[in-house]
Amino acid sequence: MIFNDLREFIDFLEDKKELVRIKKEIDPILEVTEITDRISKKGGPALLFEKVKGSQMPIAINLFGSYKRMAWSLGLNDFNEISQRFSGLLKTDLDMKLKQKIEALLDLYKLSKSKPKEVKKAPCQEIVKDKEFSLFNYPILKCWPDDSGRFITLPLVITKDPESGKQNMGMYRMQVFDEKTTGMHWHTHHDGAVNYRKAVKLGKRLEAAVALGGDPVTIYSATAPLPYGIEELFFAGYLRGKPVEVVKAKTVDLLVPAKAEIILEGYVEVGEERIEGPFGDHTGYYSMAANYPVFHITCITQRKDPIYPATIVGKPPMEDCYMGKATERMFLPFIKMQLPEIVDINLPIEGVFHNCALISIKKSYPMHARKIINAIWGLGQMMFTKFVVVFDDEVDVQNPSEVVWKAFNNVDPSRDIMVVEGPLDVLDHSSNRPIYGAKMGIDATKKWPEEGYQREWPNEIQMSEKIKKLVDERWKEYGLE
Ligand SMILES: Cc1cc2nc3c(=O)[nH]c(=O)nc-3n(C[C@H](O)[C@H](O)[C@H](O)COP(=O)(O)O)c2cc1C
Ligand SMILES: [Mn+2]
């Protein structure tokens, strides 16, 4: 099932008993976080806070907060379908079976559906406020005690490349500075910041529009690590197999998702910066205050009865972990296209996606693991990965016990570890200076004579099939169950 907007998804979750309504009045300052965090840590449902102190609209949160809901949001029944479902385009084999050919054709068809469809009338513009408005009328959360203020946490920030005219849509949290102004926390490595730097060069303020809500695939797409120049709204249409409807914003030259709940329109002034943060972040730590551009809102458009979408981030697992895991599954086929020797990748949620990648490969030449480590550091947002650990293909990288056992037993630290310097995620707090520092590659594969290992690599202990069969047959006789 493909959803057209946030409320369709909310209704669906409610039908499936995966959404709970909270009718008691709740404070968006810290109280929403404490409730949602407890629910997140239990693997609990999505929440709709119907009565929020100081605001007329409800808050929807934790919508993506489980493997099941994440899969549903993408129109799938099961999380394990993600890799297969979105890899059709990459099948180039001429000997494909008929079924595969049909799947590939379906994907081509879907690609042709990816261009957003412009409409004239849109639910997100039922009400237009271009003079009197205040962000303080919206149920914007203060998430954690040391946060520097209230933050919009699930925004789809749309800007345009001033040269090519292509739109980018990224999710960057926004600190509320006053009624009409927020921070614009696009990390220097992300595409919003690229567009901003282009605007600075041209000396022209950068228009921006921020969608709150929209269909869940569109929301997810703002978090997807697409290469610069690939438009997230096209990608969302591809994933949905149905174009995203867009409408011209009222005061800026941007197309925004027509079925969003709320749109903030405005601009980022060239060279203007303000201290933003601290903010309790994905890592489970606060990201510290730093200078970021400022977003000036010129107009708010919205539905008559908007639902305010939010999320909280903090110590994993949280809602964003399931979005990250969906990305891991969705992009694995694309990574394999460039690095076909990769069998599987696990980005453990405790590694918060940029800290750790566990990768199994079909090793076929000396130092093959190092090639993979270096390749990962050159691959889109994988470049931030602080620890890359490479295993032989028989290792199940999804099994933490197996991973730790293999790594600790197989690695000779003086031979198998490489430490290099390079860009790090802005959220990394371990390096001496922000945004760059050391990263480690660990080769946990079995070592070959050609790699200088002159001893005999021991066999793993395995019982003989004959004895296993015998014990299977006699199991009842032993009286152990
Ligand atoms: C809940 C959530 C909050 C995020 N907050 C930020 C943020 O404040 N700044 C940022 O640069 N990226 C943030 N990200 C990550 C980006 O959305 C993600 O890297 C995305 O691919 C960036 O898109 P872009 O490459 O088009 O800039 C966040 C992701 C999620 C899921
Ligand atoms: Mn982008």
Coordinates of C-alpha atoms and ligand atoms in Angstrom, one line a residue:
M1 CA 0.0 0.0 0.0
I2 CA 1.3 3.4 -1.0
F3 CA 0.2 6.3 1.1
N4 CA -0.6 9.7 -0.2
D5 CA -0.1 11.7 2.9
L6 CA 0.8 11.5 6.6
R7 CA -2.8 11.0 7.8
E8 CA -3.4 8.0 5.5
F9 CA -0.3 6.4 7.1
I10 CA -1.5 7.3 10.6
D11 CA -5.0 5.8 9.8
F12 CA -3.3 2.6 8.5
L13 CA -1.1 2.3 11.6
E14 CA -4.2 2.8 13.8
D15 CA -6.0 0.0 11.9
K16 CA -3.1 -2.2 12.5
K17 CA -3.1 -1.3 16.2
E18 CA 0.4 0.2 15.8
L19 CA -0.6 3.7 16.8
V20 CA -1.8 5.0 20.2
R21 CA -3.7 8.3 20.8
I22 CA -2.8 10.2 23.9
K23 CA -5.8 12.3 25.0
K24 CA -4.3 13.8 28.2
E25 CA -2.7 17.2 27.8
I26 CA 1.0 16.8 27.3
D27 CA 3.8 19.4 27.3
P28 CA 6.0 19.6 24.2
I29 CA 8.8 20.7 26.5
L30 CA 10.6 17.5 27.5
E31 CA 7.4 15.5 28.4
V32 CA 6.9 14.2 24.9
T33 CA 10.5 13.0 24.8
E34 CA 10.3 11.1 28.0
I35 CA 7.1 9.3 26.9
T36 CA 8.3 8.6 23.4
D37 CA 11.8 7.5 24.6
R38 CA 10.2 4.9 27.0
I39 CA 8.0 3.7 24.1
S40 CA 10.9 3.5 21.7
K41 CA 13.1 1.5 24.1
K42 CA 10.2 -1.0 24.4
G43 CA 9.8 -1.3 20.6
G44 CA 6.3 0.3 21.2
P45 CA 3.8 1.9 18.8
A46 CA 3.6 5.2 17.0
L47 CA 2.1 8.0 19.1
L48 CA -0.4 10.7 18.4
F49 CA -0.5 13.4 21.1
E50 CA -3.9 14.9 20.6
K51 CA -3.8 17.7 23.1
V52 CA -0.6 19.6 23.3
K53 CA 0.0 22.4 25.8
G54 CA 0.1 25.8 24.1
S55 CA -0.9 24.6 20.6
Q56 CA -4.0 23.7 18.6
M57 CA -2.6 20.8 16.7
P58 CA -1.6 17.2 17.5
I59 CA 1.9 15.8 17.3
A60 CA 2.6 12.5 15.5
I61 CA 5.8 10.8 16.5
N62 CA 7.6 7.4 16.3
L63 CA 5.7 6.6 13.0
F64 CA 8.8 4.9 11.5
G65 CA 9.9 3.5 14.9
S66 CA 10.0 -0.3 14.2
Y67 CA 11.1 -2.6 11.4
K68 CA 7.5 -3.3 10.6
R69 CA 6.3 0.3 10.4
M70 CA 9.4 1.3 8.4
A71 CA 8.6 -1.4 5.8
W72 CA 4.9 -0.3 5.7
S73 CA 5.9 3.3 5.2
L74 CA 7.7 2.2 2.0
G75 CA 4.7 0.2 0.8
L76 CA 6.2 -3.2 1.8
N77 CA 4.9 -5.9 4.1
D78 CA 8.3 -7.0 5.4
F79 CA 11.5 -5.2 6.2
N80 CA 13.5 -8.0 4.4
E81 CA 11.8 -7.1 1.1
I82 CA 13.7 -3.8 1.0
S83 CA 16.9 -5.0 -0.7
Q84 CA 15.1 -7.2 -3.3
R85 CA 12.4 -4.7 -4.1
F86 CA 14.6 -1.8 -5.0
S87 CA 17.3 -3.7 -6.8
G88 CA 15.4 -4.5 -10.1
L89 CA 17.0 -1.6 -12.0
L90 CA 20.4 -3.0 -11.4
K91 CA 19.8 -6.3 -13.0
T92 CA 21.7 -6.3 -16.2
D93 CA 22.0 -10.0 -16.8
L94 CA 20.8 -11.0 -20.3
D95 CA 20.0 -14.5 -19.1
M96 CA 17.4 -13.3 -16.7
K97 CA 14.4 -15.5 -16.1
L98 CA 11.1 -14.2 -17.4
K99 CA 10.0 -13.2 -13.8
Q100 CA 13.2 -11.2 -13.4
K101 CA 12.7 -9.5 -16.7
I102 CA 9.2 -8.5 -15.7
E103 CA 10.5 -7.1 -12.4
A104 CA 13.2 -5.1 -14.3
L105 CA 10.6 -3.8 -16.7
L106 CA 8.3 -2.8 -13.8
D107 CA 11.2 -0.9 -12.3
L108 CA 11.8 0.9 -15.6
Y109 CA 8.1 1.7 -15.5
K110 CA 8.5 3.0 -12.0
L111 CA 11.4 5.2 -13.0
S112 CA 9.3 6.8 -15.6
K113 CA 6.8 7.6 -12.8
S114 CA 9.5 9.3 -10.7
K115 CA 9.1 12.9 -11.9
P116 CA 7.1 14.9 -9.4
K117 CA 3.6 15.9 -10.7
E118 CA 2.8 19.6 -10.4
V119 CA -0.7 20.5 -9.2
K120 CA -2.4 23.8 -9.0
K121 CA -4.4 23.3 -5.8
A122 CA -2.8 21.7 -2.7
P123 CA -3.9 20.7 0.8
C124 CA -0.7 22.2 2.2
Q125 CA -1.9 25.6 1.0
E126 CA -5.5 25.6 2.4
I127 CA -4.4 28.4 4.7
V128 CA -1.8 31.0 3.7
K129 CA -0.2 33.1 6.5
D130 CA 2.1 35.6 4.9
K131 CA 1.9 38.4 7.5
E132 CA 0.7 37.3 10.9
F133 CA 2.3 34.0 12.1
S134 CA 4.5 32.7 14.9
L135 CA 6.3 29.4 15.2
F136 CA 5.4 29.5 18.9
N137 CA 1.8 28.5 17.8
Y138 CA 3.2 25.1 16.7
P139 CA 3.8 22.2 19.0
I140 CA 7.6 22.3 18.5
L141 CA 9.5 20.1 20.9
K142 CA 12.2 20.9 23.3
C143 CA 13.7 17.4 23.3
W144 CA 16.3 17.1 26.1
P145 CA 17.2 19.2 29.2
D146 CA 20.4 20.8 27.9
D147 CA 19.0 21.6 24.4
S148 CA 19.4 25.2 23.6
G149 CA 15.7 25.6 22.7
R150 CA 12.9 24.1 20.7
F151 CA 13.7 22.2 17.6
I152 CA 11.8 21.2 14.5
T153 CA 13.0 17.6 14.3
L154 CA 11.4 16.1 11.1
P155 CA 11.7 18.9 8.5
L156 CA 12.1 18.3 4.8
V157 CA 14.4 21.2 3.8
I158 CA 14.1 22.1 0.1
T159 CA 16.6 24.3 -1.6
K160 CA 17.7 24.8 -5.2
D161 CA 21.1 24.5 -6.8
P162 CA 21.5 28.1 -8.0
E163 CA 23.4 26.9 -11.1
S164 CA 21.5 23.8 -12.3
G165 CA 18.1 24.7 -10.8
K166 CA 17.8 21.2 -9.4
Q167 CA 16.0 20.9 -6.0
N168 CA 17.5 19.2 -3.0
M169 CA 15.5 17.9 0.0
G170 CA 17.4 17.0 3.1
M171 CA 16.4 16.5 6.7
Y172 CA 18.2 19.0 8.9
R173 CA 16.9 19.9 12.4
M174 CA 15.9 23.5 13.0
Q175 CA 16.3 25.4 16.2
V176 CA 13.6 28.0 16.8
F177 CA 15.2 31.4 17.4
D178 CA 12.1 33.5 17.5
E179 CA 8.6 33.7 15.9
K180 CA 9.9 33.8 12.4
T181 CA 13.5 32.7 12.5
T182 CA 15.3 29.3 12.9
G183 CA 18.7 27.8 12.6
M184 CA 19.6 25.8 9.5
H185 CA 21.7 22.9 10.6
W186 CA 22.9 21.5 7.3
H187 CA 26.2 19.8 7.9
T188 CA 29.0 21.1 5.8
H189 CA 29.2 17.8 3.9
H190 CA 25.5 17.7 3.0
D191 CA 23.8 18.9 -0.1
G192 CA 21.9 21.8 1.5
A193 CA 25.3 23.3 2.5
V194 CA 26.6 22.8 -1.0
N195 CA 23.7 24.8 -2.4
Y196 CA 24.3 27.5 0.3
R197 CA 28.0 27.8 -0.6
K198 CA 27.0 28.2 -4.3
A199 CA 24.6 31.0 -3.2
V200 CA 27.3 32.6 -1.1
K201 CA 29.6 32.6 -4.2
L202 CA 26.9 34.3 -6.3
G203 CA 26.2 36.7 -3.4
K204 CA 22.5 35.9 -3.6
R205 CA 20.4 34.8 -0.7
L206 CA 19.2 31.2 -0.9
E207 CA 15.5 30.5 -0.9
A208 CA 14.3 27.6 1.1
A209 CA 11.1 25.8 1.9
V210 CA 10.5 23.4 4.7
A211 CA 7.8 20.7 4.4
L212 CA 6.5 19.2 7.6
G213 CA 4.6 15.9 6.8
G214 CA 3.8 14.6 3.4
D215 CA 3.6 10.9 2.4
P216 CA 6.0 8.7 4.4
V217 CA 8.2 7.8 1.4
T218 CA 8.8 11.5 0.8
I219 CA 9.7 12.0 4.5
Y220 CA 12.1 9.0 4.3
S221 CA 13.7 10.3 1.1
A222 CA 14.9 13.5 2.7
T223 CA 17.1 11.2 4.9
A224 CA 18.4 9.0 2.0
P225 CA 22.1 9.5 1.2
L226 CA 21.7 10.3 -2.5
P227 CA 24.6 11.7 -4.5
Y228 CA 24.5 15.5 -5.0
G229 CA 22.3 16.3 -8.1
I230 CA 19.9 13.3 -7.7
E231 CA 16.7 14.9 -6.6
E232 CA 15.0 13.4 -3.5
L233 CA 11.5 14.1 -4.8
F234 CA 12.2 12.1 -7.9
F235 CA 13.7 9.3 -5.8
A236 CA 10.6 9.3 -3.7
G237 CA 8.4 9.0 -6.8
Y238 CA 10.6 6.0 -7.9
L239 CA 10.2 4.3 -4.6
R240 CA 6.5 4.9 -4.6
G241 CA 6.0 3.9 -8.2
K242 CA 3.8 7.0 -8.3
P243 CA 4.9 10.6 -8.7
V244 CA 4.9 12.9 -5.6
E245 CA 2.5 15.7 -6.2
V246 CA 4.1 19.1 -5.8
V247 CA 2.9 22.7 -5.9
K248 CA 4.6 26.0 -6.4
A249 CA 5.3 27.7 -3.0
K250 CA 3.6 31.0 -2.5
T251 CA 6.5 33.3 -1.8
V252 CA 9.6 31.4 -3.1
D253 CA 10.5 29.8 -6.4
L254 CA 10.4 26.2 -5.2
L255 CA 8.2 23.2 -5.6
V256 CA 6.9 21.7 -2.4
P257 CA 5.1 18.4 -1.6
A258 CA 1.4 19.3 -2.1
K259 CA 0.2 16.8 0.5
A260 CA 2.4 18.1 3.3
E261 CA 0.8 19.3 6.5
I262 CA 2.7 22.6 6.9
I263 CA 5.2 24.5 4.7
L264 CA 7.6 27.1 6.0
E265 CA 8.8 29.4 3.2
G266 CA 11.7 31.7 3.4
Y267 CA 15.4 32.3 2.8
V268 CA 18.8 31.9 4.2
E269 CA 20.8 35.2 4.0
V270 CA 24.3 35.0 2.6
G271 CA 26.9 35.1 5.4
E272 CA 24.5 35.4 8.3
E273 CA 25.3 32.9 11.0
R274 CA 24.2 32.3 14.6
I275 CA 25.1 30.0 17.4
E276 CA 22.9 26.8 17.1
G277 CA 22.8 24.0 19.7
P278 CA 23.5 22.2 21.9
F279 CA 21.0 19.5 20.9
G280 CA 20.6 15.9 22.3
D281 CA 21.6 14.0 19.1
H282 CA 21.6 10.6 17.4
T283 CA 24.9 9.6 19.1
G284 CA 23.3 9.7 22.5
Y285 CA 25.3 12.7 23.3
Y286 CA 24.7 16.4 22.8
S287 CA 26.1 17.9 19.7
M288 CA 27.7 21.1 20.9
A289 CA 26.8 24.7 19.9
A290 CA 28.3 25.9 16.7
N291 CA 27.7 28.6 14.1
Y292 CA 25.1 27.8 11.4
P293 CA 23.1 29.7 8.8
V294 CA 19.8 31.3 9.7
F295 CA 16.4 30.7 8.1
H296 CA 14.0 33.6 7.8
I297 CA 10.4 32.6 7.4
T298 CA 8.4 34.8 5.0
C299 CA 5.2 32.7 4.9
I300 CA 3.6 29.7 6.4
T301 CA 1.1 27.7 4.4
Q302 CA -0.8 24.7 5.9
R303 CA -3.8 22.5 6.0
K304 CA -6.9 23.6 8.0
D305 CA -6.3 20.9 10.5
P306 CA -2.6 20.1 10.4
I307 CA -0.9 17.3 12.2
Y308 CA 2.6 18.2 13.4
P309 CA 5.2 15.5 12.6
A310 CA 8.1 15.1 14.9
T311 CA 10.8 12.7 16.0
I312 CA 13.3 12.5 18.9
V313 CA 16.8 11.3 18.6
G314 CA 19.0 10.2 21.5
K315 CA 20.6 7.0 22.8
P316 CA 19.8 4.2 20.3
P317 CA 17.5 2.6 19.6
M318 CA 15.3 5.4 18.5
E319 CA 13.0 6.0 15.5
D320 CA 15.9 7.2 13.3
C321 CA 17.6 3.8 13.7
Y322 CA 14.9 2.1 11.6
M323 CA 15.3 4.8 8.9
G324 CA 19.0 4.2 8.9
K325 CA 18.5 0.4 8.7
A326 CA 16.1 0.9 5.7
T327 CA 18.9 2.9 4.0
E328 CA 21.4 0.1 4.7
R329 CA 19.1 -2.4 3.0
M330 CA 18.0 -0.2 0.2
F331 CA 21.5 1.0 -0.8
L332 CA 23.3 -2.4 -0.4
P333 CA 22.4 -3.4 -4.0
F334 CA 23.8 -0.1 -5.3
I335 CA 27.0 -0.6 -3.3
K336 CA 27.3 -4.1 -4.6
M337 CA 27.0 -2.8 -8.1
Q338 CA 30.3 -1.0 -7.6
L339 CA 31.8 -3.6 -5.3
P340 CA 30.4 -6.9 -6.3
E341 CA 32.6 -8.9 -4.0
I342 CA 30.6 -7.5 -1.0
V343 CA 28.3 -10.1 0.4
D344 CA 26.6 -8.2 3.2
I345 CA 26.9 -5.0 5.3
N346 CA 25.8 -4.4 8.8
L347 CA 25.8 -0.9 10.2
P348 CA 25.1 -1.7 13.9
I349 CA 22.7 0.8 15.4
E350 CA 25.0 1.4 18.3
G351 CA 27.5 2.7 15.8
V352 CA 25.0 5.4 14.8
F353 CA 25.6 4.7 11.1
H354 CA 28.7 6.8 10.7
N355 CA 30.8 5.0 13.3
C356 CA 30.9 1.4 12.2
A357 CA 30.4 -0.8 9.1
L358 CA 30.8 -4.6 9.3
I359 CA 31.3 -6.0 5.9
S360 CA 31.6 -9.6 4.5
I361 CA 33.4 -10.1 1.2
K362 CA 34.4 -12.9 -1.2
K363 CA 38.1 -12.5 -0.8
S364 CA 39.9 -13.3 -4.0
Y365 CA 43.3 -11.6 -3.9
P366 CA 45.9 -10.5 -1.3
M367 CA 44.9 -7.3 0.6
H368 CA 41.4 -7.5 -0.9
A369 CA 40.0 -6.4 2.5
R370 CA 42.0 -3.2 2.3
K371 CA 40.6 -2.4 -1.2
I372 CA 37.1 -2.6 0.3
I373 CA 38.1 -0.4 3.3
N374 CA 39.5 2.3 1.0
A375 CA 36.5 2.0 -1.3
I376 CA 34.1 2.5 1.6
W377 CA 35.9 5.7 2.6
G378 CA 35.3 7.0 -0.9
L379 CA 31.6 6.1 -1.2
G380 CA 29.0 8.9 -0.6
Q381 CA 28.1 9.3 3.1
M382 CA 29.9 6.0 3.8
M383 CA 33.0 8.1 3.7
F384 CA 32.4 9.1 7.4
T385 CA 32.7 5.5 8.6
K386 CA 35.1 5.6 11.6
F387 CA 35.6 1.8 11.9
V388 CA 35.3 -0.5 8.8
V389 CA 35.7 -4.2 9.7
V390 CA 36.0 -6.7 6.8
F391 CA 35.3 -10.4 7.2
D392 CA 35.3 -13.4 4.9
D393 CA 32.1 -14.3 3.1
E394 CA 31.1 -17.1 5.5
V395 CA 30.8 -14.7 8.4
D396 CA 27.3 -13.6 9.2
V397 CA 27.9 -9.9 9.9
Q398 CA 24.3 -9.6 11.2
N399 CA 25.3 -11.8 14.1
P400 CA 27.2 -9.7 16.8
S401 CA 28.5 -12.7 18.6
E402 CA 30.0 -14.1 15.5
V403 CA 31.5 -10.8 14.5
V404 CA 33.2 -10.2 17.8
W405 CA 34.5 -13.7 18.0
K406 CA 36.0 -13.6 14.4
A407 CA 37.4 -10.2 14.8
F408 CA 39.1 -10.8 18.1
N409 CA 40.5 -14.1 17.1
N410 CA 41.6 -13.4 13.5
V411 CA 43.2 -9.9 13.8
D412 CA 46.9 -9.3 14.4
P413 CA 46.8 -5.6 15.5
S414 CA 50.2 -4.8 14.1
R415 CA 49.4 -6.3 10.7
D416 CA 45.7 -6.0 10.1
I417 CA 44.8 -2.5 11.2
M418 CA 45.2 0.6 9.2
V419 CA 44.6 4.1 10.6
V420 CA 44.1 7.0 8.2
E421 CA 42.9 10.6 8.4
G422 CA 39.9 12.0 6.6
P423 CA 36.6 13.7 6.9
L424 CA 34.4 12.5 9.8
D425 CA 30.7 13.1 10.5
V426 CA 30.0 16.5 12.0
L427 CA 28.4 14.6 15.0
D428 CA 31.7 12.8 15.9
H429 CA 32.9 14.2 19.2
S430 CA 36.0 11.9 19.7
S431 CA 38.4 13.6 17.3
N432 CA 40.5 16.6 18.6
R433 CA 38.9 18.9 16.1
P434 CA 35.5 18.8 14.5
I435 CA 34.7 17.2 11.1
Y436 CA 37.9 15.4 10.4
G437 CA 40.1 12.9 12.2
A438 CA 41.3 9.3 12.3
K439 CA 39.5 6.3 11.0
M440 CA 40.4 2.6 11.3
G441 CA 40.1 -0.2 8.9
I442 CA 40.3 -3.7 10.3
D443 CA 41.0 -6.7 8.1
A444 CA 39.4 -9.6 10.0
T445 CA 39.7 -12.1 7.1
K446 CA 41.7 -15.3 7.2
K447 CA 45.2 -14.4 6.2
W448 CA 46.9 -16.0 3.2
P449 CA 50.5 -17.1 2.6
E450 CA 50.6 -14.4 -0.2
E451 CA 49.8 -11.9 2.5
G452 CA 52.9 -12.9 4.5
Y453 CA 51.2 -15.4 6.8
Q454 CA 53.7 -18.4 6.8
R455 CA 52.1 -20.5 9.5
E456 CA 49.2 -22.8 8.9
W457 CA 45.8 -21.0 9.5
P458 CA 43.8 -23.3 11.7
N459 CA 40.5 -24.9 10.7
E460 CA 37.4 -23.9 12.5
I461 CA 36.1 -26.6 14.8
Q462 CA 33.2 -28.5 13.2
M463 CA 31.7 -31.9 14.2
S464 CA 31.5 -34.5 11.4
E465 CA 28.2 -34.8 9.6
K466 CA 28.1 -38.5 10.4
I467 CA 28.1 -38.0 14.2
K468 CA 25.7 -35.1 14.0
K469 CA 23.2 -37.3 12.2
L470 CA 23.7 -40.1 14.6
V471 CA 23.1 -37.8 17.6
D472 CA 20.0 -36.3 15.8
E473 CA 18.6 -39.8 15.5
R474 CA 19.3 -40.8 19.0
W475 CA 18.5 -37.5 20.7
K476 CA 15.3 -38.7 22.3
E477 CA 17.1 -41.7 23.9
Y478 CA 19.4 -39.4 25.9
G479 CA 16.5 -38.2 27.9
L480 CA 17.7 -34.6 27.7
E481 CA 14.3 -33.0 26.8
Ligands
LIG1 C1 15.9 12.6 12.3 C2 17.1 13.0 11.5 C3 17.7 14.2 11.7 C4 18.8 14.7 11.0 N1 19.3 15.9 11.3 C5 20.3 16.3 10.5 C6 20.9 17.6 10.7 O1 20.5 18.4 11.6 N2 21.8 18.1 9.9 C7 22.3 17.3 8.8 O2 23.2 17.8 8.1 N3 21.8 16.1 8.6 C8 20.9 15.6 9.4 N4 20.4 14.3 9.2 C9 21.0 13.5 8.1 C10 20.6 13.9 6.7 O3 19.2 14.1 6.7 C11 21.0 12.9 5.7 O4 22.4 12.7 5.8 C12 20.6 13.2 4.3 O5 21.1 12.3 3.4 C13 21.1 14.6 3.9 O6 20.6 14.9 2.6 P1 21.5 15.7 1.6 O7 22.6 14.8 1.2 O8 20.6 16.0 0.4 O9 21.9 16.9 2.3 C14 19.3 13.9 9.9 C15 18.7 12.6 9.7 C16 17.6 12.2 10.4 C17 16.9 10.9 10.1
MN2 MN 20.6 15.5 -1.7

